[in-house]
Short mmCIF file of C-alpha atoms in Angstrom, two decimals:
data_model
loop_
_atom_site.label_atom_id
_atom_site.label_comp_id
_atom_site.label_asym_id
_atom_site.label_seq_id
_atom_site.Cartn_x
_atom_site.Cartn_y
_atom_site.Cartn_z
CA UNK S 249 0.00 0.00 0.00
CA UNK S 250 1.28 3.81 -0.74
CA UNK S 251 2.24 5.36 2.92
CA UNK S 252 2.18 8.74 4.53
CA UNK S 253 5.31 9.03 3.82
CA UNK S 254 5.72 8.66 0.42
CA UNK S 255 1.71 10.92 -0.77
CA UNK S 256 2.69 14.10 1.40
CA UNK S 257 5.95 14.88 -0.57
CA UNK S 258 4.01 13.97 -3.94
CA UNK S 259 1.37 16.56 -2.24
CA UNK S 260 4.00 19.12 -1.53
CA UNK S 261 5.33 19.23 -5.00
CA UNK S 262 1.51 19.49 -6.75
CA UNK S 263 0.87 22.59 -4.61
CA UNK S 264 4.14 24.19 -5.31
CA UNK S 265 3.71 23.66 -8.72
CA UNK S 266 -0.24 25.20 -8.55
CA UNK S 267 0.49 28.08 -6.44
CA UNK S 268 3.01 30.17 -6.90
CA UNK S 269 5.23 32.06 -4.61
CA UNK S 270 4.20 35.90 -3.87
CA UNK S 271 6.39 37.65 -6.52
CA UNK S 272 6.43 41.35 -7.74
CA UNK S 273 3.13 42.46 -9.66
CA UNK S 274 4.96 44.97 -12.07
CA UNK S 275 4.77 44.12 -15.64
CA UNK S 276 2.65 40.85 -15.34
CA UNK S 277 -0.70 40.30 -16.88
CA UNK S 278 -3.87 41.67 -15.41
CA UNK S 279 -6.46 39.36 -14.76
CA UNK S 280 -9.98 39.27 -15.55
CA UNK S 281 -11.14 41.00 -12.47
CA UNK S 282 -8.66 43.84 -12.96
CA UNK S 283 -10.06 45.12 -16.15
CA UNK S 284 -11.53 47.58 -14.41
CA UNK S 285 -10.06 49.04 -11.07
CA UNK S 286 -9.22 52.49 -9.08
CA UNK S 287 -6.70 54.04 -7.25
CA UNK S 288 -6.82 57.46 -5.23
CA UNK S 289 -4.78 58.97 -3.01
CA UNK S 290 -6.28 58.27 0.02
CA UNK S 291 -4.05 56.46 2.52
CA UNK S 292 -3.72 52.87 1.22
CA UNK S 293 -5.04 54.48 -2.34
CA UNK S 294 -1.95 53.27 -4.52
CA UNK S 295 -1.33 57.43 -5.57
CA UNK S 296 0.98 59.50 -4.02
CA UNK S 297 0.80 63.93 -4.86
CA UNK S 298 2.65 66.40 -4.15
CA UNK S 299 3.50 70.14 -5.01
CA UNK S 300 -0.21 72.56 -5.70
CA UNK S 301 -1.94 68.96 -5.47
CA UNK S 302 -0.54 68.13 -1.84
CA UNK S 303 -3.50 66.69 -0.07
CA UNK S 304 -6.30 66.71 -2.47
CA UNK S 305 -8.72 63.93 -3.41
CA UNK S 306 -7.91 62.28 -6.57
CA UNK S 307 -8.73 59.03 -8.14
CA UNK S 308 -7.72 57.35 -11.40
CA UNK S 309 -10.32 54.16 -12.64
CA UNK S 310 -9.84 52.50 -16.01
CA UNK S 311 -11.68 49.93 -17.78
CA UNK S 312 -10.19 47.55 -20.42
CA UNK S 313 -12.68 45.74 -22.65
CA UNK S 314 -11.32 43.29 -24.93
CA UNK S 315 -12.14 43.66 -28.62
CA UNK S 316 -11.85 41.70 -32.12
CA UNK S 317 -7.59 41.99 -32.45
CA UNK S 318 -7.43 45.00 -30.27
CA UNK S 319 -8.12 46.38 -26.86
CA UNK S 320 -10.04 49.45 -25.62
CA UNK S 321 -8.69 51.21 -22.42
CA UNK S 322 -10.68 54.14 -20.70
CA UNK S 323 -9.31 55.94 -18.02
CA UNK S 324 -11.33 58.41 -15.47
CA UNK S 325 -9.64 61.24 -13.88
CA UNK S 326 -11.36 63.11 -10.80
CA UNK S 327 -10.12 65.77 -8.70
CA UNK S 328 -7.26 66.54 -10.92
CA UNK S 329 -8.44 70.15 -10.74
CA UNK S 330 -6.63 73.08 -9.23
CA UNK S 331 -4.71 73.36 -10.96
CA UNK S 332 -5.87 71.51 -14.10
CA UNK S 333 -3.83 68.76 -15.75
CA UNK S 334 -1.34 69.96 -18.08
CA UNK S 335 -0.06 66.26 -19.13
CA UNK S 336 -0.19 62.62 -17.97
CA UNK S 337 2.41 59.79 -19.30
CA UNK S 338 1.44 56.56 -19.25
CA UNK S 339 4.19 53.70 -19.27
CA UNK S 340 4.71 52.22 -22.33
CA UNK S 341 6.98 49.04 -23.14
CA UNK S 342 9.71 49.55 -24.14
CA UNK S 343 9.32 47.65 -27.43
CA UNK S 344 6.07 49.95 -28.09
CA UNK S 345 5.96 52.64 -30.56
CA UNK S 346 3.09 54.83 -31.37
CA UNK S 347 1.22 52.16 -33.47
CA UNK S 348 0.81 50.66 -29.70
CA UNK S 349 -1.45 53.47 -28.74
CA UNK S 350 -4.21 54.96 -31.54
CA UNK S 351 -3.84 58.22 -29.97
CA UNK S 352 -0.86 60.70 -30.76
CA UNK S 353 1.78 61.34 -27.89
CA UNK S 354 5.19 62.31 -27.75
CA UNK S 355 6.93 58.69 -26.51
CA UNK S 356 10.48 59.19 -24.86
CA UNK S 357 11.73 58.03 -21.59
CA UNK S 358 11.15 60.52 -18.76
CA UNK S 359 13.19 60.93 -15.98
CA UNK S 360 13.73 63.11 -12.48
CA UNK S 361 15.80 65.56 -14.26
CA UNK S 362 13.38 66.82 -16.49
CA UNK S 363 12.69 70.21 -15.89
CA UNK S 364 8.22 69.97 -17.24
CA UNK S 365 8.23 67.07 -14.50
CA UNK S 366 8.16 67.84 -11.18
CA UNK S 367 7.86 65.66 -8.88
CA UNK S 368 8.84 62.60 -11.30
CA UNK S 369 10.45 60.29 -9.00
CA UNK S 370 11.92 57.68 -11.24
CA UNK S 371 12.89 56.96 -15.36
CA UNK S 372 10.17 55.29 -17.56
CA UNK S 373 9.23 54.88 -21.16
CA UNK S 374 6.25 56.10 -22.11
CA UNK S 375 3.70 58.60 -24.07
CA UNK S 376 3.15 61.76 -23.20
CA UNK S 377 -0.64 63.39 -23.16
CA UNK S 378 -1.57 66.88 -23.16
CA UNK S 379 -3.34 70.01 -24.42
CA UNK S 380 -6.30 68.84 -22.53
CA UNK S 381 -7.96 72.76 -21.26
CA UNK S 382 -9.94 73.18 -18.17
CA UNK S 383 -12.53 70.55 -17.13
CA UNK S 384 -14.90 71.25 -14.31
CA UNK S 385 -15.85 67.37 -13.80
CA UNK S 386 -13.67 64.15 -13.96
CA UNK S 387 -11.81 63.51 -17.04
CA UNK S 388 -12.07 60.44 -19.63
CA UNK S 389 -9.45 59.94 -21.62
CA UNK S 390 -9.51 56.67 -24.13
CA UNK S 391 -7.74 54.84 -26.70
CA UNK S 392 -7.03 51.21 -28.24
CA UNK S 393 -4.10 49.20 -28.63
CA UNK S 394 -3.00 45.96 -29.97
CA UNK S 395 -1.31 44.58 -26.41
CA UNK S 396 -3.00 43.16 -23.56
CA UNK S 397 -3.01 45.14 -20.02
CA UNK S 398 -0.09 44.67 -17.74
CA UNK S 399 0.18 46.58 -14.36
CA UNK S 400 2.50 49.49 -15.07
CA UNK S 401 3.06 53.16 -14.11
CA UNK S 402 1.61 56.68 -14.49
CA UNK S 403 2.23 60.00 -13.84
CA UNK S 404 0.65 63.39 -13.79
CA UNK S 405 1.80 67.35 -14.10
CA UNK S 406 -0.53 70.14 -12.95
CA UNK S 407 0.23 73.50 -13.51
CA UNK S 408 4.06 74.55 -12.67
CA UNK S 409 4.22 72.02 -10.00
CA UNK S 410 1.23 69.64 -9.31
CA UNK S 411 2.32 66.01 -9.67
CA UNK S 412 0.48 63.22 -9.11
CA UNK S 413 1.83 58.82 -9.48
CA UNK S 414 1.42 55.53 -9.04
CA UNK S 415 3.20 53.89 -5.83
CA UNK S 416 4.69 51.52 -7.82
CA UNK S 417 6.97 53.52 -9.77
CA UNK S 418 9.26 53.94 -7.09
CA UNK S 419 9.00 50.46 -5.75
CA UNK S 420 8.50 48.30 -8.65
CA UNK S 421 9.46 45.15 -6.97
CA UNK S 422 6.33 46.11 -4.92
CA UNK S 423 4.14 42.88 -3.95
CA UNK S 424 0.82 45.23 -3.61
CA UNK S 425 -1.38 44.92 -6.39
CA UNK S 426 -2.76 49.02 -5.66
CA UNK S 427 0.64 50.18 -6.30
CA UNK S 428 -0.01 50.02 -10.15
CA UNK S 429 -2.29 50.14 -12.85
CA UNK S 430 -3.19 48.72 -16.06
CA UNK S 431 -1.41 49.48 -18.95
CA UNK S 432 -0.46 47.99 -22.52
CA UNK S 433 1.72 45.36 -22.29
CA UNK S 434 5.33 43.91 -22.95
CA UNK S 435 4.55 41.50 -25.73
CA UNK S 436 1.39 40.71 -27.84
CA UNK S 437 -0.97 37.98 -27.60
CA UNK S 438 -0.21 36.74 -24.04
CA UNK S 439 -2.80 34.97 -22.55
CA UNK S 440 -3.78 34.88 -19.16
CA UNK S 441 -4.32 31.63 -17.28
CA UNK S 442 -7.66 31.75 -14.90
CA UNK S 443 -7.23 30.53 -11.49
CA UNK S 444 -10.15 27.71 -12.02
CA UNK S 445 -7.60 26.25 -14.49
CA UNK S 446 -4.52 26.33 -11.71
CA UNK S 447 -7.19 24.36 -9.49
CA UNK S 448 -8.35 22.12 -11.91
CA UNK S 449 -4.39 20.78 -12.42
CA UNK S 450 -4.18 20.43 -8.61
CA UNK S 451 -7.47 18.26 -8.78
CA UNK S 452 -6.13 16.20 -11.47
CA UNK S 453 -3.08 15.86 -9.55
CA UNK S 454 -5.17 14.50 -6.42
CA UNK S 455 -6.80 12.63 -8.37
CA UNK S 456 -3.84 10.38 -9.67
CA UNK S 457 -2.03 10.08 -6.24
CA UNK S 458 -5.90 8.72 -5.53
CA UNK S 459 -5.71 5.98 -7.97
CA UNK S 460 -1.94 5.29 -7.76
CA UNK S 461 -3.01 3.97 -4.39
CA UNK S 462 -6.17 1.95 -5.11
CA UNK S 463 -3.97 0.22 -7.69
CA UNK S 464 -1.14 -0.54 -5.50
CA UNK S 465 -3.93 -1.78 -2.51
CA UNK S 466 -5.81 -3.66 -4.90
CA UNK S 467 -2.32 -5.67 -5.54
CA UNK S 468 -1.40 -6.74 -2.73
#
C-alpha cells in the first residue's frame, strides 16, 4: 500500500507547482477582475501627490474591454483640478511605438531631471498626453491598442508644479497589487491563465495520487 510518507511529498510538489510564490506584480498580466479598477490617493489608495496637489482627493479608474484583435482602455480622472492637468504619461513598453497606442503622444523616456516634470520620482518609457484645457468634472481619456493590459506606471503634471503617481513607480518590486495600474503590455498575444484552471491541475493531480493507491492496494 502507498504510505504517509511517500503521498505528502508527492502533495507538496503538486501545490508548489499550482500556487506560486508571492512575486512582484509589475509588468505581469492583469487578470480578468482587474479590467476595471481604481486608485486614489487616500491612505492605502496606490497614488501619491505632491506640489499645488498636496492633499487633495484624486482618483484614477480604467476599464479595459477586450475587442476583435485590439483592446479598448478608458481611463477616469477626478479631482485633478486646481490646478488643471497639463499632461499625464502613461508607461509604455519599451518595445512599443506609437502604433501601440491609436492616440498621438510624444513617446520618450522621462526621468527626475526633467525640468516639465516635477515631482517625477523615477525613469520610464512612455507617451506623453496633453493640451487637454480646463474641465470642471472628472476627465475620460480613451484609446485602443494591440497589447493586452499589464500593471505598469503613471504619472501626472498640474500646472508649474502639481504632480500626481502611481506607488509603484518607485518600488517596482512592490508585492501590492494598488501600487499600479493597467497598462499595454510587454509583448502581444499573451494569454492569461484563470485561477479555475490552476485548481483544476491540482485536482487532477489528487486525483492520480488517488488511484496510484487503489492500484497498489488492490495488488497486494
Amino acid at each position: 500500500m502507498i504510505g504517509t510518507r511517500s503521498i505528502l511529498p508527492a502533495l507538496a510538489l503538486i501545490a508548489a507547482t499550482a500556487v506560486p510564490a508571492v512575486a512582484q506584480v509589475y509588468n505581469t498580466p492583469v487578470g480578468v477582475a482587474n479590467y476595471s479598477g481604481t486608485r486614489t490617493t487616500a491612505v492605502g489608495g496606490g497614488l501619491t501627490s505632491g506640489g499645488s496637489w498636496a492633499g487633495d482627493a484624486q482618483s484614477l479608474s480604467w476599464m479595459v474591454t477586450p475587442m476583435a484583435g485590439t483592446w479598448n482602455y478608458s481611463y477616469t480622472f477626478t479631482g485633478f483640478l486646481q490646478p488643471a492637468i497639463s499632461h499625464f504619461i502613461l508607461e509604455l513598453s519599451p518595445n512599443c511605438d506609437q502604433s501601440c497606442v491609436s492616440r498621438s503622444g510624444e513617446i520618450a523616456t522621462y526621468g527626475p531631471g526633467d525640468s516639465g516634470n516635477p515631482g517625477l520620482p523615477a525613469s520610464f518609457y512612455g507617451i506623453k498626453f496633453e493640451d487637454f484645457g480646463e474641465t470642471s468634472g472628472p476627465f475620460v481619456f480613451s484609446f485602443t491598442s494591440p497589447r493586452m493590459p499589464v500593471w505598469g506606471n503613471i504619472y501626472f503634471k498640474g500646472g508649474n508644479d502639481g504632480f500626481t503617481y502611481n506607488n509603484g513607480l518607485v518600488a517596482l518590486g512592490s508585492t501590492n497589487i494598488n501600487d499600479f495600474i493597467a497598462r499595454p503590455d510587454t509583448f502581444g498575444g499573451q494569454t492569461v491563465v484563470p485561477e479555475p484552471a490552476t485548481m483544476a491541475l491540482l485536482g487532477t493531480g489528487l486525483l492520480g495520487l488517488g488511484l496510484v493507491g487503489r492500484r497498489k492496494r488492490n495488488a497486494v
